[in-house]
Tab-separated table of C-alpha atoms in Angstrom:
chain	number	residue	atom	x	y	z
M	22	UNK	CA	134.235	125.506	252.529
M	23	UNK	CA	134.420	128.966	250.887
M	24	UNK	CA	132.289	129.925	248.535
M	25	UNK	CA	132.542	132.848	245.726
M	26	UNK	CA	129.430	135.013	244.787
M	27	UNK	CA	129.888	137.602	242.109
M	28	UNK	CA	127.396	139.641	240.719
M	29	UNK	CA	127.627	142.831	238.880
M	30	UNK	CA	127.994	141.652	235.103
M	31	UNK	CA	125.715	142.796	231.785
M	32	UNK	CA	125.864	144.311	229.004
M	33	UNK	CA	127.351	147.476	228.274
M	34	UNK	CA	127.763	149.777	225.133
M	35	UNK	CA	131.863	150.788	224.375
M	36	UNK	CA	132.718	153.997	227.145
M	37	UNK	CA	130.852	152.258	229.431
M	38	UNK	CA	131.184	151.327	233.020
M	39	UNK	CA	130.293	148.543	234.972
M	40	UNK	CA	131.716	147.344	238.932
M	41	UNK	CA	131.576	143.883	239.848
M	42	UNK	CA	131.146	142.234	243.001
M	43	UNK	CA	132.530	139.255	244.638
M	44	UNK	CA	131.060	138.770	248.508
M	45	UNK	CA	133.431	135.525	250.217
M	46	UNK	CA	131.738	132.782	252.587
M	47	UNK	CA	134.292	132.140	255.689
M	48	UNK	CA	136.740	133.476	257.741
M	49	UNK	CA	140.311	134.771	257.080
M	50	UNK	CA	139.377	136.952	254.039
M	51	UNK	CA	141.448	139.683	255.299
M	52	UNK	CA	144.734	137.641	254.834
M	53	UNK	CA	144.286	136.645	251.274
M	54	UNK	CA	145.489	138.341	248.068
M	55	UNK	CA	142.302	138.333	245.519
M	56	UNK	CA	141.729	138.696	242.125
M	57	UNK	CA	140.111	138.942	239.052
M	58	UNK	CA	140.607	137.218	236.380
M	59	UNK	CA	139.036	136.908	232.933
M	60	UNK	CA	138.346	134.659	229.681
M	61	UNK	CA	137.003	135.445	226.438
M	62	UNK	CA	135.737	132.911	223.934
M	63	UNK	CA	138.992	130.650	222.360
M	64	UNK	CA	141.488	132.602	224.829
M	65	UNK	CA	142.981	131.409	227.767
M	66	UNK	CA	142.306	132.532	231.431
M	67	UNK	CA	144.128	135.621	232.018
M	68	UNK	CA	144.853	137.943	235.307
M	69	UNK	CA	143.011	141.490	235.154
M	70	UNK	CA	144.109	142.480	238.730
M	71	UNK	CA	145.171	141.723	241.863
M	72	UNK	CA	144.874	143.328	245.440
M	73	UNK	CA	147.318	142.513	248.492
M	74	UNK	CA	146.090	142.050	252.049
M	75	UNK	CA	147.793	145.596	252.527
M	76	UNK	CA	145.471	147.112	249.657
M	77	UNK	CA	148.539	147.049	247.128
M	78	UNK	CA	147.370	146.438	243.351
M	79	UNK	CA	148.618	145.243	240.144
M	80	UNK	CA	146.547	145.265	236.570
M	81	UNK	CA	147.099	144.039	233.427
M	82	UNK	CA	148.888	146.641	230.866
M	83	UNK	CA	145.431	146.268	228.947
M	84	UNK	CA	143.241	147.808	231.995
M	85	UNK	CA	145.618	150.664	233.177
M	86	UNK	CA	143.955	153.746	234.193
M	87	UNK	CA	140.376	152.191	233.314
M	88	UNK	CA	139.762	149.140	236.044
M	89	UNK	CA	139.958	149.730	239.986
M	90	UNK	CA	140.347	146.878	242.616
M	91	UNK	CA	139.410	147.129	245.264
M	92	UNK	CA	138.454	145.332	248.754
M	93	UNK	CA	136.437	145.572	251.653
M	94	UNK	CA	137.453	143.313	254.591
M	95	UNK	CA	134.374	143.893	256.718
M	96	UNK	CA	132.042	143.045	254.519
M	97	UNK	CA	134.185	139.662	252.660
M	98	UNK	CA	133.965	141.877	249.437
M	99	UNK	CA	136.708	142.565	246.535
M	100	UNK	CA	135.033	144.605	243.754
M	101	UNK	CA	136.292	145.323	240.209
M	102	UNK	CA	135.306	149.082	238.757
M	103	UNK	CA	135.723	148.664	234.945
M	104	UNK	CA	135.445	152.337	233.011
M	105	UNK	CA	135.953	153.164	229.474
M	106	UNK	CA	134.672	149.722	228.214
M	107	UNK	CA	136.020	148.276	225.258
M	108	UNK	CA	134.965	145.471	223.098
M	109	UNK	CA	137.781	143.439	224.001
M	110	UNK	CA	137.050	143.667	227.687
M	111	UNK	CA	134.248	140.511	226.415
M	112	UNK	CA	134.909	138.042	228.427
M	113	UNK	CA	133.672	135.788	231.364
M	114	UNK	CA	135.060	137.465	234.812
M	115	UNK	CA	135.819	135.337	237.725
M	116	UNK	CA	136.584	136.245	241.221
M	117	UNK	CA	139.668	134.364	242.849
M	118	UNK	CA	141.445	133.861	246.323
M	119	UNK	CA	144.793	133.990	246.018
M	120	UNK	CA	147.409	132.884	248.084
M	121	UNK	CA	149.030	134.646	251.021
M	122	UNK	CA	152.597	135.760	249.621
M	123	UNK	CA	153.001	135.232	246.055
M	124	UNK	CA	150.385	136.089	243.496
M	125	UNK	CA	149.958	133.091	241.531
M	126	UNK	CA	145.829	132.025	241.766
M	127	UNK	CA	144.391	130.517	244.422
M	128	UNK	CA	142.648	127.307	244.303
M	129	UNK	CA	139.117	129.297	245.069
M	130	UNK	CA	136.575	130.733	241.950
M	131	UNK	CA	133.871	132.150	241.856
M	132	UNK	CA	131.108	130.856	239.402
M	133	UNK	CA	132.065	133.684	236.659
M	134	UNK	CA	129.619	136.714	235.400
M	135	UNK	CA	129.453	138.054	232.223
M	136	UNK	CA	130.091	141.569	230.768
M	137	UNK	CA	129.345	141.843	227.389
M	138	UNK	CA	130.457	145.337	226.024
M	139	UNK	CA	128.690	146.063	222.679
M	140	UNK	CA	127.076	148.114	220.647
């Protein structure tokens, strides 16, 4: 069974930058898409961005030009550089494998980490 560990989360004052981790238990990482996804208190669950098995990437219109995926297949890793903080980037972030051609989520989650950006 696969198991998500993220770390990488805290608190953070607005301009900030923080990277999270997600290290994957199991084989066959390599052929996944993976994600991140996030939710803030009384929203839904929403996608912040996505990585292919070829390294392509999609991001929300609200991270643009400040969050990087990214992935490293040798060591199970996907990581999530977040710059220029904003107080709306609040939320609960959660690691996800995806699926193998489309890039609807996965059935796989991590347990969530917290980034708190704040003054």
């Amino acid at each position: 069974q696969v198991q998500l560990v993220e770390s990488g989360g805290g608190l953070v004052q607005p301009g900030g930058s923080l990277k999270l981790s997600c290290v994957a238990s199991g084989s066959g990482f390599n052929i996944y898409r993976w994600g991140w996804y996030r939710q803030a208190p009384g929203k839904q669950r929403e996608l912040v961005a996505l990585i292919t098995s070829g390294g392509g990437t999609n991001y929300a219109d609200s991270v643009k030009g400040r969050f990087t995926i990214s992935r490293d297949n040798a060591k199970n890793a996907v990581y999530l550089g977040m710059n220029s903080l904003k107080p709306e980037d609040t939320a609960v972030y959660y690691c996800n494998r995806g699926r193998l051609t489309t890039n609807a989520p996965g059935d796989v989650w991590g347990q969530g980490t917290q980034v708190t950006v704040s003054s």
